[in-house]
Amino acid sequence: MALDGRKIAGNASLEQNRDEEWLKEEVGKLLAEALERIEEKKRQAMVNQERMERKLLTKRGREAHKQRGSTIEPVFGQMVMRGLVRFMLRGSNKVRAE
């Protein structure tokens, strides 16, 4: 199996044989692609963070975030205090029954 997950046939012909230099180039390309994907995820995370920071600068955004403290966070805190850190079933109806 290749580094990128592709399966490679074991009966490659002599014309298909590659030298060490080719292999280094291909591995370099794969690493560059992987690094680019990582960098893109970091950029996207920064965009999301900046968007949230801008939203919190508005009056409407601050009000919405303040409301979270009185609606969602206490529920999670109560669940943890009761020892319910994980549900065994999936789906809101099954979780309610659990």
mmCIF file of C-alpha atoms in Angstrom:
data_model
loop_
_atom_site.group_PDB
_atom_site.id
_atom_site.type_symbol
_atom_site.label_atom_id
_atom_site.label_comp_id
_atom_site.label_asym_id
_atom_site.label_seq_id
_atom_site.Cartn_x
_atom_site.Cartn_y
_atom_site.Cartn_z
ATOM 1 C CA MET A 1 0.000 0.000 0.000
ATOM 2 C CA ALA A 2 1.287 3.448 -0.877
ATOM 3 C CA LEU A 3 1.732 6.310 1.584
ATOM 4 C CA ASP A 4 -1.464 7.977 0.352
ATOM 5 C CA GLY A 5 -3.544 4.825 0.891
ATOM 6 C CA ARG A 6 -3.681 3.608 -2.708
ATOM 7 C CA LYS A 7 -3.085 -0.058 -3.352
ATOM 8 C CA ILE A 8 -0.124 -0.907 -5.538
ATOM 9 C CA ALA A 9 0.073 -4.050 -7.638
ATOM 10 C CA GLY A 10 3.094 -6.234 -6.925
ATOM 11 C CA ASN A 11 3.620 -7.254 -10.557
ATOM 12 C CA ALA A 12 4.802 -3.933 -11.980
ATOM 13 C CA SER A 13 6.734 -4.159 -15.241
ATOM 14 C CA LEU A 14 10.301 -2.951 -15.655
ATOM 15 C CA GLU A 15 9.054 0.191 -17.431
ATOM 16 C CA GLN A 16 7.012 1.011 -14.352
ATOM 17 C CA ASN A 17 9.950 0.701 -11.959
ATOM 18 C CA ARG A 18 10.847 3.996 -10.373
ATOM 19 C CA ASP A 19 14.133 5.164 -8.986
ATOM 20 C CA GLU A 20 14.815 6.686 -5.588
ATOM 21 C CA GLU A 21 14.699 10.241 -6.945
ATOM 22 C CA TRP A 22 11.175 9.710 -8.348
ATOM 23 C CA LEU A 23 10.063 8.241 -5.049
ATOM 24 C CA LYS A 24 11.423 11.257 -3.134
ATOM 25 C CA GLU A 25 9.585 13.610 -5.501
ATOM 26 C CA GLU A 26 6.293 11.752 -5.095
ATOM 27 C CA VAL A 27 6.595 11.639 -1.310
ATOM 28 C CA GLY A 28 7.426 15.352 -1.353
ATOM 29 C CA LYS A 29 4.293 16.060 -3.402
ATOM 30 C CA LEU A 30 2.134 14.036 -1.013
ATOM 31 C CA LEU A 31 3.596 15.805 2.013
ATOM 32 C CA ALA A 32 3.086 19.205 0.384
ATOM 33 C CA GLU A 33 -0.566 18.363 -0.337
ATOM 34 C CA ALA A 34 -1.078 17.194 3.249
ATOM 35 C CA LEU A 35 0.505 20.366 4.632
ATOM 36 C CA GLU A 36 -1.679 22.489 2.353
ATOM 37 C CA ARG A 37 -4.818 20.727 3.658
ATOM 38 C CA ILE A 38 -3.677 21.326 7.239
ATOM 39 C CA GLU A 39 -3.014 24.995 6.503
ATOM 40 C CA GLU A 40 -6.437 25.346 4.848
ATOM 41 C CA LYS A 41 -8.124 23.897 7.946
ATOM 42 C CA LYS A 42 -6.196 26.355 10.128
ATOM 43 C CA ARG A 43 -7.238 29.254 7.879
ATOM 44 C CA GLN A 44 -10.869 28.140 8.027
ATOM 45 C CA ALA A 45 -10.707 27.886 11.821
ATOM 46 C CA MET A 46 -9.324 31.423 11.977
ATOM 47 C CA VAL A 47 -12.113 32.668 9.719
ATOM 48 C CA ASN A 48 -14.708 31.063 11.982
ATOM 49 C CA GLN A 49 -13.063 32.524 15.080
ATOM 50 C CA GLU A 50 -12.920 35.996 13.539
ATOM 51 C CA ARG A 51 -16.571 35.737 12.506
ATOM 52 C CA MET A 52 -17.576 34.823 16.059
ATOM 53 C CA GLU A 53 -15.469 37.649 17.502
ATOM 54 C CA ARG A 54 -17.165 40.138 15.143
ATOM 55 C CA LYS A 55 -20.559 38.733 16.074
ATOM 56 C CA LEU A 56 -19.824 39.191 19.782
ATOM 57 C CA LEU A 57 -18.965 42.845 19.146
ATOM 58 C CA THR A 58 -22.564 43.542 18.125
ATOM 59 C CA LYS A 59 -25.317 44.113 20.653
ATOM 60 C CA ARG A 60 -27.436 41.330 19.163
ATOM 61 C CA GLY A 61 -24.511 38.894 19.304
ATOM 62 C CA ARG A 62 -23.760 39.686 22.946
ATOM 63 C CA GLU A 63 -27.419 39.167 23.867
ATOM 64 C CA ALA A 64 -27.526 35.801 22.096
ATOM 65 C CA HIS A 65 -24.305 34.664 23.776
ATOM 66 C CA LYS A 66 -25.551 35.833 27.177
ATOM 67 C CA GLN A 67 -28.732 33.797 26.676
ATOM 68 C CA ARG A 68 -26.642 30.659 26.149
ATOM 69 C CA GLY A 69 -25.462 30.882 29.749
ATOM 70 C CA SER A 70 -29.007 30.615 31.046
ATOM 71 C CA THR A 71 -30.343 28.007 28.611
ATOM 72 C CA ILE A 72 -27.700 25.517 27.496
ATOM 73 C CA GLU A 73 -24.756 25.588 29.887
ATOM 74 C CA PRO A 74 -26.708 24.760 33.088
ATOM 75 C CA VAL A 75 -28.150 21.662 31.429
ATOM 76 C CA PHE A 76 -24.680 20.342 30.595
ATOM 77 C CA GLY A 77 -23.456 21.130 34.104
ATOM 78 C CA GLN A 78 -26.370 19.283 35.703
ATOM 79 C CA MET A 79 -25.785 16.260 33.472
ATOM 80 C CA VAL A 80 -22.120 16.078 34.455
ATOM 81 C CA MET A 81 -22.958 16.407 38.153
ATOM 82 C CA ARG A 82 -25.347 13.461 37.805
ATOM 83 C CA GLY A 83 -22.622 11.409 36.131
ATOM 84 C CA LEU A 84 -24.239 11.507 32.690
ATOM 85 C CA VAL A 85 -21.178 12.239 30.623
ATOM 86 C CA ARG A 86 -22.114 9.897 27.788
ATOM 87 C CA PHE A 87 -25.309 8.491 26.316
ATOM 88 C CA MET A 88 -25.549 4.876 25.190
ATOM 89 C CA LEU A 89 -28.294 5.443 22.601
ATOM 90 C CA ARG A 90 -28.539 7.724 19.579
ATOM 91 C CA GLY A 91 -31.318 10.121 18.685
ATOM 92 C CA SER A 92 -33.120 12.693 20.792
ATOM 93 C CA ASN A 93 -36.148 10.477 21.541
ATOM 94 C CA LYS A 94 -33.978 7.603 22.766
ATOM 95 C CA VAL A 95 -31.762 9.931 24.789
ATOM 96 C CA ARG A 96 -34.820 11.472 26.463
ATOM 97 C CA ALA A 97 -35.984 7.978 27.414
ATOM 98 C CA GLU A 98 -32.536 7.084 28.706
#
